[in-house]
Short mmCIF file of C-alpha atoms in Angstrom, two decimals:
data_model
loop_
_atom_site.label_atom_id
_atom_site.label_comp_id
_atom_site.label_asym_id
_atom_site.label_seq_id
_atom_site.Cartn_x
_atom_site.Cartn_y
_atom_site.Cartn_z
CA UNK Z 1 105.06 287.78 121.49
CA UNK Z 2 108.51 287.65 120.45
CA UNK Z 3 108.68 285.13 117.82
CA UNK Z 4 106.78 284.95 114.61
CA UNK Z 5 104.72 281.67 115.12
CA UNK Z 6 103.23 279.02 112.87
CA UNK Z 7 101.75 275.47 113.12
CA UNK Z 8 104.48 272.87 112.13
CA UNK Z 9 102.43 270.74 110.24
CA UNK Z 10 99.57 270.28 107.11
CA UNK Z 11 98.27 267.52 105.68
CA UNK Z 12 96.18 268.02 102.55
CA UNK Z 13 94.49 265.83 99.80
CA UNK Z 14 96.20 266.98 96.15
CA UNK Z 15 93.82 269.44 94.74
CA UNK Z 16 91.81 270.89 97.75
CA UNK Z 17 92.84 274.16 99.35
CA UNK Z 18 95.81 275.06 101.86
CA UNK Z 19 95.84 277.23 104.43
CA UNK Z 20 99.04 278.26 106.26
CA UNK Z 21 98.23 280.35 109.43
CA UNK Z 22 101.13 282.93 110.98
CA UNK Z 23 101.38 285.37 113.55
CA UNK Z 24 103.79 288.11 113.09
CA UNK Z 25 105.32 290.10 116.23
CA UNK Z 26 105.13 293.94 115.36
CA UNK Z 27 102.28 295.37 114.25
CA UNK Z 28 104.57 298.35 112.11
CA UNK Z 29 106.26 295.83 109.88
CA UNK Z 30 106.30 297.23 106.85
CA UNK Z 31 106.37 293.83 104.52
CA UNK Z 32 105.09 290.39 105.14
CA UNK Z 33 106.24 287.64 103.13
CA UNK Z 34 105.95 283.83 102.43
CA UNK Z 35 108.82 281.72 101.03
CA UNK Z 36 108.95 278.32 100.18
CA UNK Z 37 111.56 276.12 100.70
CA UNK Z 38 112.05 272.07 99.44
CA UNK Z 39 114.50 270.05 100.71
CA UNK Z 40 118.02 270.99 100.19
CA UNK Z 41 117.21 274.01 98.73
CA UNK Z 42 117.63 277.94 99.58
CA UNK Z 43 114.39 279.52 99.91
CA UNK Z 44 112.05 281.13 97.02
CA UNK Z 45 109.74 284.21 97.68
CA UNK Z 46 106.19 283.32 96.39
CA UNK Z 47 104.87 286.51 97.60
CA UNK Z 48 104.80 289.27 99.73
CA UNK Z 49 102.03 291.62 101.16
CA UNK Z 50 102.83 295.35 101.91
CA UNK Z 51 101.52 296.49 105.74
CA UNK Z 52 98.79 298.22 104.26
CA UNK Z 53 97.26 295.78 102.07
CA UNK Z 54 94.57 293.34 103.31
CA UNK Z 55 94.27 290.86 100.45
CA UNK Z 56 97.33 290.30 97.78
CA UNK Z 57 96.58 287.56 94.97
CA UNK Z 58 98.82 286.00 92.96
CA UNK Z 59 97.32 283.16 90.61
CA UNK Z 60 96.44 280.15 92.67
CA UNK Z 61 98.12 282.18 96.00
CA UNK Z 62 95.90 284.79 98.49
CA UNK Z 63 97.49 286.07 101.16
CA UNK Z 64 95.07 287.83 103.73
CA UNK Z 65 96.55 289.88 106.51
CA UNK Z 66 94.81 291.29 109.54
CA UNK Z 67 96.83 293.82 111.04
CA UNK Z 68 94.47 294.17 114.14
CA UNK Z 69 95.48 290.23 115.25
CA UNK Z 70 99.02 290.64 113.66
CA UNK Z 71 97.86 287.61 111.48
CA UNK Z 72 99.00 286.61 107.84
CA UNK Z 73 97.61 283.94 105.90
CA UNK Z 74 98.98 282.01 102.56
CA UNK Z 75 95.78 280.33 100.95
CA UNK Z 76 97.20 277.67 97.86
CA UNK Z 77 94.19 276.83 95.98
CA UNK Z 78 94.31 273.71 93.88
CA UNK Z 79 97.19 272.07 95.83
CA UNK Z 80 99.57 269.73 94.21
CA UNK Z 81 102.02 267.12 95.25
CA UNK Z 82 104.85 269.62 94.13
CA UNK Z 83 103.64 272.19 96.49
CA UNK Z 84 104.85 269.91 99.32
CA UNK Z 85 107.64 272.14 101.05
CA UNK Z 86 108.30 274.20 104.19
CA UNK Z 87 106.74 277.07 104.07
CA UNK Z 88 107.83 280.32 106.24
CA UNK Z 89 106.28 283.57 106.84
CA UNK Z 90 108.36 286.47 107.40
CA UNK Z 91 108.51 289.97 108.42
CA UNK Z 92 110.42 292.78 107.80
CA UNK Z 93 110.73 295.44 110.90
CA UNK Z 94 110.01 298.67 110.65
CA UNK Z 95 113.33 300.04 112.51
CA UNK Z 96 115.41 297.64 110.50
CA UNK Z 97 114.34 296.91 107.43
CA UNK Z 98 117.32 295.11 106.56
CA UNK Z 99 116.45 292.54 109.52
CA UNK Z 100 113.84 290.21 108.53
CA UNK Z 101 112.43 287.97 111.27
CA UNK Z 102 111.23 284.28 110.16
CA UNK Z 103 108.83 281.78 111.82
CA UNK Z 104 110.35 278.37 112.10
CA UNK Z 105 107.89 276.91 108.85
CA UNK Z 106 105.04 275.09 108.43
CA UNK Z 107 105.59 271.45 106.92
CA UNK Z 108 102.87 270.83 104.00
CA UNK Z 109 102.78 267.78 102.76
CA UNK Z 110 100.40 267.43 99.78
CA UNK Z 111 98.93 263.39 99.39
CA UNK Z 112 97.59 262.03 96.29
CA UNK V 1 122.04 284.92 84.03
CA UNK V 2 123.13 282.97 87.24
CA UNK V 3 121.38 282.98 90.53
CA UNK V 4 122.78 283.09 93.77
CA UNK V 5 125.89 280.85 94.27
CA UNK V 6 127.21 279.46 97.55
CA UNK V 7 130.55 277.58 98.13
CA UNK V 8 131.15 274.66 99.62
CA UNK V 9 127.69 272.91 99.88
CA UNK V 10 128.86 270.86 102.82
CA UNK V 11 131.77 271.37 105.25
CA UNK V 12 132.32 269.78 108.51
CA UNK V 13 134.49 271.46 110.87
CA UNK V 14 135.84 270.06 114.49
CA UNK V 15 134.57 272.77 117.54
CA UNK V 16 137.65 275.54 117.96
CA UNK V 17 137.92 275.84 114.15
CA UNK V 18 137.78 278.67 111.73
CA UNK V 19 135.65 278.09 108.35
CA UNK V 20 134.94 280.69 105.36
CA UNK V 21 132.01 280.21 103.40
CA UNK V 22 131.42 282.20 99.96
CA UNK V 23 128.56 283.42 98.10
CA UNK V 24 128.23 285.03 94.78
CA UNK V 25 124.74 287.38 94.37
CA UNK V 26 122.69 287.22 91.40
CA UNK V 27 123.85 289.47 88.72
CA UNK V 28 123.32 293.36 89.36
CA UNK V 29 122.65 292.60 92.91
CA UNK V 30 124.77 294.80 95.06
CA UNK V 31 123.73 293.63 98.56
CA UNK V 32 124.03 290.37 99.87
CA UNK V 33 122.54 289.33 103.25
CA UNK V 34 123.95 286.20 105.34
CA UNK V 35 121.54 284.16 107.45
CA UNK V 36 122.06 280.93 110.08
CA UNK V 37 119.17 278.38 109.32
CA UNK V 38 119.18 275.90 112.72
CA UNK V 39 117.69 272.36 112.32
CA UNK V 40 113.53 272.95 112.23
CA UNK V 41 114.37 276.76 112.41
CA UNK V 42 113.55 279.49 110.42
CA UNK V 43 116.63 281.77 109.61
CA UNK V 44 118.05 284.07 112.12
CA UNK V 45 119.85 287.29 109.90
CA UNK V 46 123.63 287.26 110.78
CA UNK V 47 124.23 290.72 109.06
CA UNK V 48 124.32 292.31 105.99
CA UNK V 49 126.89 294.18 103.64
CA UNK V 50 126.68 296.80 101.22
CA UNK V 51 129.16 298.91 99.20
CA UNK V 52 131.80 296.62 100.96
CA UNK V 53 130.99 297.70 104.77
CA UNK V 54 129.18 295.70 107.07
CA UNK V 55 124.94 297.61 107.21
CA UNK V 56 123.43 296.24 109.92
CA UNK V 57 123.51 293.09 112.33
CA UNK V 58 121.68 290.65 113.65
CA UNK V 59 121.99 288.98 117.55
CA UNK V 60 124.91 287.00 116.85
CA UNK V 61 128.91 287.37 118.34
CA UNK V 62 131.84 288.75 117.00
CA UNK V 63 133.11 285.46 116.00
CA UNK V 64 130.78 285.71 113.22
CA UNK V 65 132.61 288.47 110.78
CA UNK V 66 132.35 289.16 106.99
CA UNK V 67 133.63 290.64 103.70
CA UNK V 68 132.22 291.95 100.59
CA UNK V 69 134.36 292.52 97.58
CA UNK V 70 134.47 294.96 94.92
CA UNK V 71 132.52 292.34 92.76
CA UNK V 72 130.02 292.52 94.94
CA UNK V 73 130.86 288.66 96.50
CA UNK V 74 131.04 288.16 100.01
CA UNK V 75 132.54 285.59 102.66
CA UNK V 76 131.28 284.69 105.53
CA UNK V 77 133.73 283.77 108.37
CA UNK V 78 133.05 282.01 111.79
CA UNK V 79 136.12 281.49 114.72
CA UNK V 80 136.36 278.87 117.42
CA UNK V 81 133.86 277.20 116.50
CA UNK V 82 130.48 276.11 118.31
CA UNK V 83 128.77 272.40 118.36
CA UNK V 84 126.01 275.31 118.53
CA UNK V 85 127.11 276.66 115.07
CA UNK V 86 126.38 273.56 113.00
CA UNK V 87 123.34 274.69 110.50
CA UNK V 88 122.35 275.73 106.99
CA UNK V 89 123.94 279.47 106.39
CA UNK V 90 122.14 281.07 103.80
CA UNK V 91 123.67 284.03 101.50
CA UNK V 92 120.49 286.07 99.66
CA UNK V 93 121.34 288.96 97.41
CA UNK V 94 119.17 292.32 97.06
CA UNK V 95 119.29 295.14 94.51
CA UNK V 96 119.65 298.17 96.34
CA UNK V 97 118.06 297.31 99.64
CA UNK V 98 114.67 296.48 98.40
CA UNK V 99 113.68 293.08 100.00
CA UNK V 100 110.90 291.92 98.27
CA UNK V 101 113.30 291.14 95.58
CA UNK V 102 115.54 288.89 97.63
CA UNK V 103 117.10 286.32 96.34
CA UNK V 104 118.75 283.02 98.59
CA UNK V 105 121.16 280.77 97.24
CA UNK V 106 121.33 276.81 98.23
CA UNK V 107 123.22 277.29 101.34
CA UNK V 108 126.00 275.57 103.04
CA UNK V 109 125.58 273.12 105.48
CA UNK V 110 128.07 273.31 108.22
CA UNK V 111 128.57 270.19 111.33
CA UNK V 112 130.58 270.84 113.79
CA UNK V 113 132.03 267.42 115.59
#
């Protein structure tokens, strides 16, 4: 496909596991990333993944990427009510890598 | 040691206008990228400038043009305006290219009446 695609929305209970899905268009990207943005804010990088990686983890963050399906994962383990944000996964193409393409974010909102 | 700065935070523009929006990368940052962030979009990358020329560029029209100053600072400029252009524009600052050390600023939301 041509865009990089996620679900819109996640609903989790404060302190089980989240799991934001994404499918990325080229299988050369060279980077993968996941930023986080709260309202009215720019957006933060929590992590990235290089292409040939298959697991990257960061304290309560795993990212999993199959390059096969073109699929990236962010797992957030212990979720809190302040991890409730939009959440987009990015890529950064291989001819370009001063272009990155964005999916249009995944709403998590964390409940008590 | 500041972060990314963008000026205004709001503006709202009538369609055939010009605006200028400014950023100001984090310190030692030489590169700063713009972006357009639609309503439940992701953000689309306008273009990007480096050593005061404009690097690369994303799908967008000429209207959209830019500047980067000796200080590294940059402006981002938009003619006859759009009802199409109102959205978040983003400014994020790189050292050197590498962009897993990006850095985005708050943004400035632009409406267009």
């Amino acid at each position: 496909g041509e865009d990089v695609e996620q679900s819109l929305f996640l609903s989790v209970r404060e302190g089980d596991s989240s799991v934001i899905n994404c499918t990325y268009t080229d299988s050369s990207s060279t980077y993968l990333y996941w930023y986080k943005q709260e309202p009215g804010a720019g957006l933060q990088l929590l992590t990235y993944i290089f292409s040939n990686m298959d697991m990257k983890q960061d304290q309560r963050l795993t990212v999993l990427l199959n390059k096969k399906d073109k699929h990236l994962s962010l797992r957030i383990a212990d979720t809190q009510t302040g991890d409730s944000a939009i959440y987009f996964c990015a890529e950064s193409l291989p001819y370009n890598n001063n272009d990155m393409r964005f999916g249009a974010g995944t709403r998590l909102t964390v409940k008590p | 040691d500041a972060g990314v700065t963008q000026s205004p935070t709001h503006l709202i523009k009538t369609r055939g206008q010009q605006v200028t929006l400014r950023c100001s990368p984090k310190s030692g940052h030489d590169t700063v990228s713009w972006y357009q962030q639609a309503l439940g979009q992701g953000p689309q990358f306008i273009f990007q400038y480096y050593e005061e020329e404009e690097r690369q560029r994303g799908n967008f029209p000429d209207r959209f043009s830019g500047h980067q100053f000796p200080n590294y600072s940059s402006e981002l400029n938009v003619n006859a305006l759009l009802l199409g252009d109102s959205a978040l524009y983003l400014c994020a600052s790189i050292f050197r290219g590498a962009l897993n050390e990006q850095f985005f600023g708050p943004g400035t939301r632009l409406t267009v009446l």
